[in-house]
Amino acid sequence: MPLALLALALGAFGIGTTEFVIVGLLPEVARDLSVPIPSAGMLVTGYALGVVVGAPLMTAAGSRLPRKTMLTLLMGVFIAGNLLCALAPTYELLMAGRLVAALTHGAFFGIGSVVAANVVAPDKKASAIALMFIGLTVANVLGVPLGTVLGQHFGWRSTFWAVTALGIVGMIAVAALVPPQPKEADAGLRGELAVFRRPQVWLALAMTTLGFGGVFASFTYIAPMMTEVAGFSAGAVAWLLVLFGLGLCVGNVLGGKAADRAVMPSLYVILGALAVVLLVFVQTARAPLPAAITLFVFGVVGFATVPPLQTRVMQQAEGAPALASAANIAAFNLGNAVGAWLGGLTVEHGLGYTAPNWTGALLAAAGLAVAVLSGLLDRRTRRRAAPRPEAAAPEQADAAPYAPV
Protein backbone atom coordinates (compact mmCIF):
# COMPACT_ATOMS: atom_id res chain seq x y z
CA MET A 1 0.00 0.00 0.00
CA PRO A 2 1.48 3.40 -0.93
CA LEU A 3 2.25 5.45 2.17
CA ALA A 4 0.22 8.30 0.70
CA LEU A 5 -2.93 6.21 1.25
CA LEU A 6 -1.98 5.76 4.92
CA ALA A 7 -1.66 9.53 5.30
CA LEU A 8 -5.04 10.10 3.67
CA ALA A 9 -6.63 7.42 5.85
CA LEU A 10 -5.23 9.12 8.99
CA GLY A 11 -6.79 12.41 7.91
CA ALA A 12 -10.07 10.65 7.16
CA PHE A 13 -10.01 9.02 10.61
CA GLY A 14 -9.75 12.38 12.34
CA ILE A 15 -12.44 13.96 10.17
CA GLY A 16 -14.81 11.01 10.62
CA THR A 17 -14.32 11.07 14.37
CA THR A 18 -15.15 14.75 14.76
CA GLU A 19 -18.21 14.43 12.51
CA PHE A 20 -20.02 11.78 14.58
CA VAL A 21 -18.51 11.91 18.08
CA ILE A 22 -20.74 14.81 19.08
CA VAL A 23 -23.73 12.43 18.95
CA GLY A 24 -22.46 10.56 22.00
CA LEU A 25 -21.68 13.78 23.88
CA LEU A 26 -24.96 15.68 23.44
CA PRO A 27 -26.05 15.33 27.11
CA GLU A 28 -22.68 16.57 28.41
CA VAL A 29 -22.57 19.49 25.96
CA ALA A 30 -26.17 20.49 26.68
CA ARG A 31 -25.63 20.39 30.44
CA ASP A 32 -22.33 22.28 30.40
CA LEU A 33 -23.46 25.03 28.02
CA SER A 34 -27.00 25.26 29.47
CA VAL A 35 -28.84 24.53 26.23
CA PRO A 36 -31.63 22.01 25.57
CA ILE A 37 -30.80 18.67 23.93
CA PRO A 38 -32.48 19.65 20.62
CA SER A 39 -30.25 22.73 20.42
CA ALA A 40 -27.21 20.57 21.08
CA GLY A 41 -28.43 18.26 18.33
CA MET A 42 -28.19 21.15 15.90
CA LEU A 43 -24.41 20.77 16.21
CA VAL A 44 -24.85 17.62 14.07
CA THR A 45 -27.08 19.37 11.53
CA GLY A 46 -24.79 22.40 11.40
CA TYR A 47 -21.80 20.22 10.60
CA ALA A 48 -23.66 18.45 7.78
CA LEU A 49 -24.72 21.76 6.25
CA GLY A 50 -21.14 23.00 6.57
CA VAL A 51 -19.99 20.00 4.55
CA VAL A 52 -22.58 20.60 1.82
CA VAL A 53 -21.59 24.27 1.49
CA GLY A 54 -17.88 23.89 2.12
CA ALA A 55 -17.15 21.00 -0.26
CA PRO A 56 -17.49 22.95 -3.53
CA LEU A 57 -16.42 26.32 -2.10
CA MET A 58 -13.17 25.13 -0.52
CA THR A 59 -12.29 23.00 -3.55
CA ALA A 60 -12.94 25.91 -5.90
CA ALA A 61 -10.91 28.26 -3.70
CA GLY A 62 -7.93 25.92 -3.90
CA SER A 63 -8.29 24.98 -7.55
CA ARG A 64 -5.02 26.71 -8.49
CA LEU A 65 -3.02 25.16 -5.67
CA PRO A 66 -1.14 21.85 -5.91
CA ARG A 67 -3.27 19.09 -4.40
CA LYS A 68 -0.73 18.20 -1.71
CA THR A 69 -0.58 21.83 -0.61
CA MET A 70 -4.36 22.07 -0.52
CA LEU A 71 -4.71 18.88 1.53
CA THR A 72 -2.17 20.18 4.04
CA LEU A 73 -3.98 23.53 4.31
CA LEU A 74 -7.31 21.75 4.78
CA MET A 75 -5.90 19.79 7.69
CA GLY A 76 -4.68 23.08 9.17
CA VAL A 77 -8.21 24.54 8.99
CA PHE A 78 -9.56 21.32 10.48
CA ILE A 79 -7.16 21.66 13.41
CA ALA A 80 -8.22 25.30 13.92
CA GLY A 81 -11.91 24.36 13.93
CA ASN A 82 -11.50 21.62 16.52
CA LEU A 83 -9.24 23.81 18.63
CA LEU A 84 -12.01 26.39 18.69
CA CYS A 85 -14.44 23.65 19.77
CA ALA A 86 -12.14 22.61 22.60
CA LEU A 87 -11.83 26.18 23.87
CA ALA A 88 -15.40 27.36 23.16
CA PRO A 89 -16.97 28.94 26.28
CA THR A 90 -20.40 29.28 24.62
CA TYR A 91 -22.74 27.29 22.42
CA GLU A 92 -22.37 29.85 19.63
CA LEU A 93 -18.59 29.51 19.51
CA LEU A 94 -18.86 25.72 19.64
CA MET A 95 -21.18 25.85 16.61
CA ALA A 96 -18.70 28.17 14.88
CA GLY A 97 -15.89 25.68 15.51
CA ARG A 98 -18.03 22.86 14.13
CA LEU A 99 -18.74 24.85 10.99
CA VAL A 100 -15.05 25.69 10.47
CA ALA A 101 -14.10 22.01 10.80
CA ALA A 102 -16.95 20.99 8.48
CA LEU A 103 -15.74 23.29 5.71
CA THR A 104 -12.72 21.03 5.20
CA HIS A 105 -14.60 17.71 5.15
CA GLY A 106 -15.87 17.55 1.57
CA ALA A 107 -12.82 19.15 -0.01
CA PHE A 108 -10.45 16.78 1.83
CA PHE A 109 -12.31 13.65 0.73
CA GLY A 110 -12.90 15.04 -2.75
CA ILE A 111 -9.29 16.03 -3.45
CA GLY A 112 -8.02 13.05 -1.46
CA SER A 113 -9.99 10.69 -3.71
CA VAL A 114 -8.27 12.15 -6.77
CA VAL A 115 -4.85 11.84 -5.13
CA ALA A 116 -5.55 8.26 -3.98
CA ALA A 117 -6.60 7.24 -7.49
CA ASN A 118 -3.44 8.79 -8.98
CA VAL A 119 -0.90 6.99 -6.76
CA VAL A 120 -1.93 3.49 -7.86
CA ALA A 121 -2.28 1.55 -11.11
CA PRO A 122 -5.37 2.35 -13.23
CA ASP A 123 -7.06 -0.96 -12.34
CA LYS A 124 -6.71 -0.25 -8.60
CA LYS A 125 -8.24 3.23 -8.43
CA ALA A 126 -11.49 2.25 -6.66
CA SER A 127 -9.62 0.11 -4.12
CA ALA A 128 -7.29 3.04 -3.40
CA ILE A 129 -10.28 5.30 -2.78
CA ALA A 130 -11.74 2.62 -0.50
CA LEU A 131 -8.47 2.49 1.48
CA MET A 132 -8.70 6.23 2.10
CA PHE A 133 -12.35 5.93 3.16
CA ILE A 134 -11.47 3.09 5.52
CA GLY A 135 -10.24 5.83 7.85
CA LEU A 136 -13.84 7.06 7.97
CA THR A 137 -15.21 3.59 8.73
CA VAL A 138 -12.62 2.93 11.45
CA ALA A 139 -13.61 6.27 12.97
CA ASN A 140 -17.11 4.86 13.44
CA VAL A 141 -15.81 1.61 14.94
CA LEU A 142 -13.08 3.04 17.21
CA GLY A 143 -12.84 6.83 17.10
CA VAL A 144 -16.43 7.66 17.98
CA PRO A 145 -16.84 5.14 20.86
CA LEU A 146 -13.43 6.03 22.34
CA GLY A 147 -14.09 9.75 21.93
CA THR A 148 -17.44 9.34 23.65
CA VAL A 149 -15.92 7.48 26.60
CA LEU A 150 -13.15 10.09 26.88
CA GLY A 151 -15.66 12.92 26.89
CA GLN A 152 -17.91 11.25 29.43
CA HIS A 153 -15.03 10.70 31.88
CA PHE A 154 -12.93 13.84 31.36
CA GLY A 155 -15.40 16.33 29.91
CA TRP A 156 -16.51 16.84 26.32
CA ARG A 157 -13.71 19.32 25.67
CA SER A 158 -11.12 16.57 26.15
CA THR A 159 -12.57 14.81 23.11
CA PHE A 160 -12.00 17.85 20.92
CA TRP A 161 -8.45 18.21 22.26
CA ALA A 162 -7.87 14.58 21.23
CA VAL A 163 -9.35 15.22 17.77
CA THR A 164 -7.13 18.29 17.43
CA ALA A 165 -4.13 16.06 18.12
CA LEU A 166 -5.38 13.60 15.48
CA GLY A 167 -5.55 16.49 13.03
CA ILE A 168 -1.94 17.44 13.74
CA VAL A 169 -0.82 13.84 13.12
CA GLY A 170 -2.83 13.77 9.91
CA MET A 171 -1.38 17.05 8.66
CA ILE A 172 2.19 15.89 9.34
CA ALA A 173 1.49 12.59 7.56
CA VAL A 174 0.04 14.35 4.49
CA ALA A 175 2.97 16.76 4.33
CA ALA A 176 5.51 13.95 4.67
CA LEU A 177 3.97 11.07 2.71
CA VAL A 178 1.77 12.43 -0.08
CA PRO A 179 3.84 12.96 -3.24
CA PRO A 180 3.51 16.16 -5.29
CA GLN A 181 1.18 15.68 -8.25
CA PRO A 182 1.22 17.47 -11.60
CA LYS A 183 -1.86 19.53 -12.43
CA GLU A 184 -3.95 18.46 -15.42
CA ALA A 185 -3.93 20.67 -18.50
CA ASP A 186 -7.54 21.66 -17.84
CA ALA A 187 -6.99 22.38 -14.15
CA GLY A 188 -8.19 25.63 -12.70
CA LEU A 189 -11.61 26.80 -11.65
CA ARG A 190 -12.94 27.18 -15.19
CA GLY A 191 -11.92 23.64 -16.09
CA GLU A 192 -13.38 22.25 -12.87
CA LEU A 193 -16.71 24.02 -13.43
CA ALA A 194 -16.89 22.92 -17.05
CA VAL A 195 -17.45 19.27 -16.10
CA PHE A 196 -20.83 20.21 -14.62
CA ARG A 197 -22.09 20.72 -18.16
CA ARG A 198 -21.94 16.93 -18.55
CA PRO A 199 -25.30 15.24 -17.80
CA GLN A 200 -23.56 12.09 -16.56
CA VAL A 201 -21.89 14.04 -13.76
CA TRP A 202 -25.32 15.13 -12.48
CA LEU A 203 -26.66 11.60 -12.79
CA ALA A 204 -23.70 10.36 -10.74
CA LEU A 205 -24.43 12.97 -8.04
CA ALA A 206 -28.11 11.93 -8.05
CA MET A 207 -27.12 8.28 -7.57
CA THR A 208 -25.07 9.27 -4.55
CA THR A 209 -27.80 11.39 -2.98
CA LEU A 210 -30.51 8.76 -3.44
CA GLY A 211 -28.38 5.71 -2.63
CA PHE A 212 -26.88 7.11 0.56
CA GLY A 213 -30.18 8.72 1.43
CA GLY A 214 -31.50 5.17 1.57
CA VAL A 215 -28.77 4.24 4.05
CA PHE A 216 -29.46 7.14 6.42
CA ALA A 217 -33.24 6.90 6.23
CA SER A 218 -32.86 3.68 8.19
CA PHE A 219 -29.60 4.20 10.09
CA THR A 220 -30.75 7.44 11.73
CA TYR A 221 -33.44 5.48 13.62
CA ILE A 222 -31.41 2.36 14.40
CA ALA A 223 -31.38 3.00 18.17
CA PRO A 224 -35.18 3.12 18.68
CA MET A 225 -35.63 0.34 16.13
CA MET A 226 -33.29 -1.95 18.05
CA THR A 227 -34.68 -1.11 21.50
CA GLU A 228 -38.39 -0.58 20.85
CA VAL A 229 -38.90 -3.22 18.13
CA ALA A 230 -36.10 -5.79 18.33
CA GLY A 231 -36.08 -5.80 22.14
CA PHE A 232 -32.44 -4.92 22.88
CA SER A 233 -31.56 -2.98 26.00
CA ALA A 234 -30.36 0.60 25.71
CA GLY A 235 -26.91 -0.53 26.85
CA ALA A 236 -26.62 -2.87 23.86
CA VAL A 237 -26.95 -0.07 21.31
CA ALA A 238 -23.26 0.85 21.50
CA TRP A 239 -22.25 -2.73 20.70
CA LEU A 240 -24.77 -2.89 17.88
CA LEU A 241 -23.22 0.26 16.41
CA VAL A 242 -19.80 -1.40 16.60
CA LEU A 243 -21.27 -4.38 14.73
CA PHE A 244 -22.66 -2.01 12.12
CA GLY A 245 -19.27 -0.27 11.90
CA LEU A 246 -17.53 -3.59 11.25
CA GLY A 247 -19.99 -4.12 8.41
CA LEU A 248 -19.02 -0.71 7.04
CA CYS A 249 -15.35 -1.73 6.97
CA VAL A 250 -16.09 -4.98 5.15
CA GLY A 251 -18.41 -3.28 2.67
CA ASN A 252 -15.89 -0.53 1.95
CA VAL A 253 -13.23 -3.05 0.93
CA LEU A 254 -15.64 -5.23 -1.08
CA GLY A 255 -17.11 -2.21 -2.84
CA GLY A 256 -13.65 -1.04 -3.85
CA LYS A 257 -12.68 -4.42 -5.28
CA ALA A 258 -15.98 -4.73 -7.15
CA ALA A 259 -15.67 -1.24 -8.63
CA ASP A 260 -12.14 -1.99 -9.82
CA ARG A 261 -13.61 -4.77 -11.97
CA ALA A 262 -16.66 -2.88 -13.28
CA VAL A 263 -18.12 0.29 -11.79
CA MET A 264 -21.63 0.36 -13.24
CA PRO A 265 -22.43 -3.36 -12.84
CA SER A 266 -21.23 -3.02 -9.24
CA LEU A 267 -23.65 -0.15 -8.67
CA TYR A 268 -26.55 -2.11 -10.17
CA VAL A 269 -25.90 -5.03 -7.82
CA ILE A 270 -25.10 -3.01 -4.69
CA LEU A 271 -27.99 -0.54 -4.95
CA GLY A 272 -30.38 -3.39 -5.73
CA ALA A 273 -29.03 -5.38 -2.78
CA LEU A 274 -29.41 -2.34 -0.51
CA ALA A 275 -33.09 -2.02 -1.41
CA VAL A 276 -33.65 -5.73 -0.75
CA VAL A 277 -31.81 -5.73 2.58
CA LEU A 278 -33.86 -2.78 3.82
CA LEU A 279 -37.09 -4.53 2.83
CA VAL A 280 -35.94 -7.65 4.68
CA PHE A 281 -35.02 -5.47 7.68
CA VAL A 282 -38.69 -4.52 8.09
CA GLN A 283 -39.36 -8.11 9.16
CA THR A 284 -36.08 -9.14 10.80
CA ALA A 285 -36.08 -6.07 13.06
CA ARG A 286 -38.76 -7.78 15.16
CA ALA A 287 -36.39 -10.25 16.88
CA PRO A 288 -32.91 -9.71 18.39
CA LEU A 289 -30.74 -12.23 16.51
CA PRO A 290 -32.16 -11.64 13.01
CA ALA A 291 -32.04 -7.89 13.67
CA ALA A 292 -28.35 -8.02 14.62
CA ILE A 293 -27.44 -10.14 11.59
CA THR A 294 -29.36 -7.86 9.23
CA LEU A 295 -27.76 -4.79 10.81
CA PHE A 296 -24.31 -6.16 9.97
CA VAL A 297 -25.34 -7.00 6.39
CA PHE A 298 -26.91 -3.55 6.09
CA GLY A 299 -23.56 -2.02 7.06
CA VAL A 300 -21.75 -4.13 4.46
CA VAL A 301 -24.13 -3.27 1.61
CA GLY A 302 -24.62 0.35 2.69
CA PHE A 303 -20.95 1.30 2.61
CA ALA A 304 -20.13 -0.89 -0.39
CA THR A 305 -21.83 1.89 -2.35
CA VAL A 306 -19.16 4.47 -1.49
CA PRO A 307 -16.14 3.45 -3.66
CA PRO A 308 -18.15 2.88 -6.88
CA LEU A 309 -20.20 6.06 -6.39
CA GLN A 310 -17.06 8.13 -5.82
CA THR A 311 -15.26 6.44 -8.71
CA ARG A 312 -18.20 6.98 -11.06
CA VAL A 313 -18.32 10.73 -10.57
CA MET A 314 -14.54 10.97 -11.02
CA GLN A 315 -14.73 8.99 -14.25
CA GLN A 316 -17.43 11.26 -15.64
CA ALA A 317 -15.47 14.37 -14.59
CA GLU A 318 -12.27 13.12 -16.23
CA GLY A 319 -9.79 15.90 -16.89
CA ALA A 320 -10.87 18.07 -13.94
CA PRO A 321 -12.25 15.74 -11.27
CA ALA A 322 -11.44 17.56 -8.00
CA LEU A 323 -14.50 19.84 -7.76
CA ALA A 324 -16.93 17.15 -8.94
CA SER A 325 -15.38 14.70 -6.47
CA ALA A 326 -15.89 17.19 -3.64
CA ALA A 327 -19.43 17.85 -4.84
CA ASN A 328 -20.06 14.12 -4.53
CA ILE A 329 -19.03 14.26 -0.88
CA ALA A 330 -21.58 17.04 -0.48
CA ALA A 331 -24.10 14.77 -2.21
CA PHE A 332 -23.40 12.04 0.37
CA ASN A 333 -24.19 14.51 3.15
CA LEU A 334 -27.25 15.83 1.35
CA GLY A 335 -28.43 12.24 1.12
CA ASN A 336 -27.81 11.87 4.86
CA ALA A 337 -30.00 14.88 5.60
CA VAL A 338 -32.79 14.03 3.14
CA GLY A 339 -32.88 10.37 4.14
CA ALA A 340 -33.03 11.18 7.86
CA TRP A 341 -35.80 13.73 7.24
CA LEU A 342 -37.93 11.38 5.12
CA GLY A 343 -37.41 8.51 7.57
CA GLY A 344 -38.47 10.81 10.38
CA LEU A 345 -41.67 11.72 8.58
CA THR A 346 -42.76 8.08 8.60
CA VAL A 347 -42.16 7.85 12.34
CA GLU A 348 -43.98 11.13 13.02
CA HIS A 349 -47.00 9.85 11.11
CA GLY A 350 -47.28 6.84 13.41
CA LEU A 351 -46.02 4.18 10.98
CA GLY A 352 -43.58 2.75 13.53
CA TYR A 353 -39.81 2.50 13.84
CA THR A 354 -39.48 -0.05 11.03
CA ALA A 355 -41.12 2.32 8.53
CA PRO A 356 -37.84 4.16 7.79
CA ASN A 357 -36.63 0.90 6.23
CA TRP A 358 -39.40 1.19 3.63
CA THR A 359 -38.32 4.75 2.95
CA GLY A 360 -34.69 3.68 2.60
CA ALA A 361 -35.62 0.87 0.23
CA LEU A 362 -37.56 3.27 -2.00
CA LEU A 363 -34.65 5.74 -2.07
CA ALA A 364 -32.18 2.95 -2.91
CA ALA A 365 -34.50 1.74 -5.68
CA ALA A 366 -34.67 5.30 -7.04
CA GLY A 367 -30.85 5.40 -7.00
CA LEU A 368 -30.81 2.11 -8.92
CA ALA A 369 -33.21 3.57 -11.51
CA VAL A 370 -30.89 6.55 -12.02
CA ALA A 371 -27.93 4.15 -12.36
CA VAL A 372 -29.76 2.15 -15.04
CA LEU A 373 -30.57 5.38 -16.91
CA SER A 374 -26.93 6.44 -16.70
CA GLY A 375 -25.82 3.04 -17.99
CA LEU A 376 -28.22 3.26 -20.94
CA LEU A 377 -26.80 6.67 -21.83
CA ASP A 378 -23.31 5.14 -21.70
CA ARG A 379 -24.38 2.46 -24.19
CA ARG A 380 -25.95 5.00 -26.53
CA THR A 381 -22.79 7.12 -26.44
CA ARG A 382 -20.60 4.10 -27.24
CA ARG A 383 -22.95 3.08 -30.05
CA ARG A 384 -22.73 6.54 -31.60
CA ALA A 385 -18.93 6.56 -31.32
CA ALA A 386 -18.53 3.11 -32.93
CA PRO A 387 -17.58 3.11 -36.66
CA ARG A 388 -20.51 2.30 -38.93
CA PRO A 389 -20.26 -0.99 -40.89
CA GLU A 390 -21.42 0.68 -44.11
CA ALA A 391 -18.30 2.85 -44.04
CA ALA A 392 -16.34 -0.16 -45.34
CA ALA A 393 -18.91 -1.05 -48.02
CA PRO A 394 -17.39 0.92 -50.96
CA GLU A 395 -13.99 -0.67 -50.41
CA GLN A 396 -15.57 -4.12 -50.24
CA ALA A 397 -17.53 -3.42 -53.45
CA ASP A 398 -14.36 -2.44 -55.28
CA ALA A 399 -12.64 -5.60 -54.14
CA ALA A 400 -15.51 -7.92 -55.07
CA PRO A 401 -14.71 -8.30 -58.80
CA TYR A 402 -11.22 -9.51 -57.98
CA ALA A 403 -12.30 -12.12 -55.49
CA PRO A 404 -11.72 -15.72 -56.55
CA VAL A 405 -14.79 -17.56 -57.89
Short mmCIF file of C-alpha atoms in Angstrom, two decimals, residues 138-356:
data_model
loop_
_atom_site.label_atom_id
_atom_site.label_comp_id
_atom_site.label_asym_id
_atom_site.label_seq_id
_atom_site.Cartn_x
_atom_site.Cartn_y
_atom_site.Cartn_z
CA VAL A 138 -12.62 2.93 11.45
CA ALA A 139 -13.61 6.27 12.97
CA ASN A 140 -17.11 4.86 13.44
CA VAL A 141 -15.81 1.61 14.94
CA LEU A 142 -13.08 3.04 17.21
CA GLY A 143 -12.84 6.83 17.10
CA VAL A 144 -16.43 7.66 17.98
CA PRO A 145 -16.84 5.14 20.86
CA LEU A 146 -13.43 6.03 22.34
CA GLY A 147 -14.09 9.75 21.93
CA THR A 148 -17.44 9.34 23.65
CA VAL A 149 -15.92 7.48 26.60
CA LEU A 150 -13.15 10.09 26.88
CA GLY A 151 -15.66 12.92 26.89
CA GLN A 152 -17.91 11.25 29.43
CA HIS A 153 -15.03 10.70 31.88
CA PHE A 154 -12.93 13.84 31.36
CA GLY A 155 -15.40 16.33 29.91
CA TRP A 156 -16.51 16.84 26.32
CA ARG A 157 -13.71 19.32 25.67
CA SER A 158 -11.12 16.57 26.15
CA THR A 159 -12.57 14.81 23.11
CA PHE A 160 -12.00 17.85 20.92
CA TRP A 161 -8.45 18.21 22.26
CA ALA A 162 -7.87 14.58 21.23
CA VAL A 163 -9.35 15.22 17.77
CA THR A 164 -7.13 18.29 17.43
CA ALA A 165 -4.13 16.06 18.12
CA LEU A 166 -5.38 13.60 15.48
CA GLY A 167 -5.55 16.49 13.03
CA ILE A 168 -1.94 17.44 13.74
CA VAL A 169 -0.82 13.84 13.12
CA GLY A 170 -2.83 13.77 9.91
CA MET A 171 -1.38 17.05 8.66
CA ILE A 172 2.19 15.89 9.34
CA ALA A 173 1.49 12.59 7.56
CA VAL A 174 0.04 14.35 4.49
CA ALA A 175 2.97 16.76 4.33
CA ALA A 176 5.51 13.95 4.67
CA LEU A 177 3.97 11.07 2.71
CA VAL A 178 1.77 12.43 -0.08
CA PRO A 179 3.84 12.96 -3.24
CA PRO A 180 3.51 16.16 -5.29
CA GLN A 181 1.18 15.68 -8.25
CA PRO A 182 1.22 17.47 -11.60
CA LYS A 183 -1.86 19.53 -12.43
CA GLU A 184 -3.95 18.46 -15.42
CA ALA A 185 -3.93 20.67 -18.50
CA ASP A 186 -7.54 21.66 -17.84
CA ALA A 187 -6.99 22.38 -14.15
CA GLY A 188 -8.19 25.63 -12.70
CA LEU A 189 -11.61 26.80 -11.65
CA ARG A 190 -12.94 27.18 -15.19
CA GLY A 191 -11.92 23.64 -16.09
CA GLU A 192 -13.38 22.25 -12.87
CA LEU A 193 -16.71 24.02 -13.43
CA ALA A 194 -16.89 22.92 -17.05
CA VAL A 195 -17.45 19.27 -16.10
CA PHE A 196 -20.83 20.21 -14.62
CA ARG A 197 -22.09 20.72 -18.16
CA ARG A 198 -21.94 16.93 -18.55
CA PRO A 199 -25.30 15.24 -17.80
CA GLN A 200 -23.56 12.09 -16.56
CA VAL A 201 -21.89 14.04 -13.76
CA TRP A 202 -25.32 15.13 -12.48
CA LEU A 203 -26.66 11.60 -12.79
CA ALA A 204 -23.70 10.36 -10.74
CA LEU A 205 -24.43 12.97 -8.04
CA ALA A 206 -28.11 11.93 -8.05
CA MET A 207 -27.12 8.28 -7.57
CA THR A 208 -25.07 9.27 -4.55
CA THR A 209 -27.80 11.39 -2.98
CA LEU A 210 -30.51 8.76 -3.44
CA GLY A 211 -28.38 5.71 -2.63
CA PHE A 212 -26.88 7.11 0.56
CA GLY A 213 -30.18 8.72 1.43
CA GLY A 214 -31.50 5.17 1.57
CA VAL A 215 -28.77 4.24 4.05
CA PHE A 216 -29.46 7.14 6.42
CA ALA A 217 -33.24 6.90 6.23
CA SER A 218 -32.86 3.68 8.19
CA PHE A 219 -29.60 4.20 10.09
CA THR A 220 -30.75 7.44 11.73
CA TYR A 221 -33.44 5.48 13.62
CA ILE A 222 -31.41 2.36 14.40
CA ALA A 223 -31.38 3.00 18.17
CA PRO A 224 -35.18 3.12 18.68
CA MET A 225 -35.63 0.34 16.13
CA MET A 226 -33.29 -1.95 18.05
CA THR A 227 -34.68 -1.11 21.50
CA GLU A 228 -38.39 -0.58 20.85
CA VAL A 229 -38.90 -3.22 18.13
CA ALA A 230 -36.10 -5.79 18.33
CA GLY A 231 -36.08 -5.80 22.14
CA PHE A 232 -32.44 -4.92 22.88
CA SER A 233 -31.56 -2.98 26.00
CA ALA A 234 -30.36 0.60 25.71
CA GLY A 235 -26.91 -0.53 26.85
CA ALA A 236 -26.62 -2.87 23.86
CA VAL A 237 -26.95 -0.07 21.31
CA ALA A 238 -23.26 0.85 21.50
CA TRP A 239 -22.25 -2.73 20.70
CA LEU A 240 -24.77 -2.89 17.88
CA LEU A 241 -23.22 0.26 16.41
CA VAL A 242 -19.80 -1.40 16.60
CA LEU A 243 -21.27 -4.38 14.73
CA PHE A 244 -22.66 -2.01 12.12
CA GLY A 245 -19.27 -0.27 11.90
CA LEU A 246 -17.53 -3.59 11.25
CA GLY A 247 -19.99 -4.12 8.41
CA LEU A 248 -19.02 -0.71 7.04
CA CYS A 249 -15.35 -1.73 6.97
CA VAL A 250 -16.09 -4.98 5.15
CA GLY A 251 -18.41 -3.28 2.67
CA ASN A 252 -15.89 -0.53 1.95
CA VAL A 253 -13.23 -3.05 0.93
CA LEU A 254 -15.64 -5.23 -1.08
CA GLY A 255 -17.11 -2.21 -2.84
CA GLY A 256 -13.65 -1.04 -3.85
CA LYS A 257 -12.68 -4.42 -5.28
CA ALA A 258 -15.98 -4.73 -7.15
CA ALA A 259 -15.67 -1.24 -8.63
CA ASP A 260 -12.14 -1.99 -9.82
CA ARG A 261 -13.61 -4.77 -11.97
CA ALA A 262 -16.66 -2.88 -13.28
CA VAL A 263 -18.12 0.29 -11.79
CA MET A 264 -21.63 0.36 -13.24
CA PRO A 265 -22.43 -3.36 -12.84
CA SER A 266 -21.23 -3.02 -9.24
CA LEU A 267 -23.65 -0.15 -8.67
CA TYR A 268 -26.55 -2.11 -10.17
CA VAL A 269 -25.90 -5.03 -7.82
CA ILE A 270 -25.10 -3.01 -4.69
CA LEU A 271 -27.99 -0.54 -4.95
CA GLY A 272 -30.38 -3.39 -5.73
CA ALA A 273 -29.03 -5.38 -2.78
CA LEU A 274 -29.41 -2.34 -0.51
CA ALA A 275 -33.09 -2.02 -1.41
CA VAL A 276 -33.65 -5.73 -0.75
CA VAL A 277 -31.81 -5.73 2.58
CA LEU A 278 -33.86 -2.78 3.82
CA LEU A 279 -37.09 -4.53 2.83
CA VAL A 280 -35.94 -7.65 4.68
CA PHE A 281 -35.02 -5.47 7.68
CA VAL A 282 -38.69 -4.52 8.09
CA GLN A 283 -39.36 -8.11 9.16
CA THR A 284 -36.08 -9.14 10.80
CA ALA A 285 -36.08 -6.07 13.06
CA ARG A 286 -38.76 -7.78 15.16
CA ALA A 287 -36.39 -10.25 16.88
CA PRO A 288 -32.91 -9.71 18.39
CA LEU A 289 -30.74 -12.23 16.51
CA PRO A 290 -32.16 -11.64 13.01
CA ALA A 291 -32.04 -7.89 13.67
CA ALA A 292 -28.35 -8.02 14.62
CA ILE A 293 -27.44 -10.14 11.59
CA THR A 294 -29.36 -7.86 9.23
CA LEU A 295 -27.76 -4.79 10.81
CA PHE A 296 -24.31 -6.16 9.97
CA VAL A 297 -25.34 -7.00 6.39
CA PHE A 298 -26.91 -3.55 6.09
CA GLY A 299 -23.56 -2.02 7.06
CA VAL A 300 -21.75 -4.13 4.46
CA VAL A 301 -24.13 -3.27 1.61
CA GLY A 302 -24.62 0.35 2.69
CA PHE A 303 -20.95 1.30 2.61
CA ALA A 304 -20.13 -0.89 -0.39
CA THR A 305 -21.83 1.89 -2.35
CA VAL A 306 -19.16 4.47 -1.49
CA PRO A 307 -16.14 3.45 -3.66
CA PRO A 308 -18.15 2.88 -6.88
CA LEU A 309 -20.20 6.06 -6.39
CA GLN A 310 -17.06 8.13 -5.82
CA THR A 311 -15.26 6.44 -8.71
CA ARG A 312 -18.20 6.98 -11.06
CA VAL A 313 -18.32 10.73 -10.57
CA MET A 314 -14.54 10.97 -11.02
CA GLN A 315 -14.73 8.99 -14.25
CA GLN A 316 -17.43 11.26 -15.64
CA ALA A 317 -15.47 14.37 -14.59
CA GLU A 318 -12.27 13.12 -16.23
CA GLY A 319 -9.79 15.90 -16.89
CA ALA A 320 -10.87 18.07 -13.94
CA PRO A 321 -12.25 15.74 -11.27
CA ALA A 322 -11.44 17.56 -8.00
CA LEU A 323 -14.50 19.84 -7.76
CA ALA A 324 -16.93 17.15 -8.94
CA SER A 325 -15.38 14.70 -6.47
CA ALA A 326 -15.89 17.19 -3.64
CA ALA A 327 -19.43 17.85 -4.84
CA ASN A 328 -20.06 14.12 -4.53
CA ILE A 329 -19.03 14.26 -0.88
CA ALA A 330 -21.58 17.04 -0.48
CA ALA A 331 -24.10 14.77 -2.21
CA PHE A 332 -23.40 12.04 0.37
CA ASN A 333 -24.19 14.51 3.15
CA LEU A 334 -27.25 15.83 1.35
CA GLY A 335 -28.43 12.24 1.12
CA ASN A 336 -27.81 11.87 4.86
CA ALA A 337 -30.00 14.88 5.60
CA VAL A 338 -32.79 14.03 3.14
CA GLY A 339 -32.88 10.37 4.14
CA ALA A 340 -33.03 11.18 7.86
CA TRP A 341 -35.80 13.73 7.24
CA LEU A 342 -37.93 11.38 5.12
CA GLY A 343 -37.41 8.51 7.57
CA GLY A 344 -38.47 10.81 10.38
CA LEU A 345 -41.67 11.72 8.58
CA THR A 346 -42.76 8.08 8.60
CA VAL A 347 -42.16 7.85 12.34
CA GLU A 348 -43.98 11.13 13.02
CA HIS A 349 -47.00 9.85 11.11
CA GLY A 350 -47.28 6.84 13.41
CA LEU A 351 -46.02 4.18 10.98
CA GLY A 352 -43.58 2.75 13.53
CA TYR A 353 -39.81 2.50 13.84
CA THR A 354 -39.48 -0.05 11.03
CA ALA A 355 -41.12 2.32 8.53
CA PRO A 356 -37.84 4.16 7.79
#
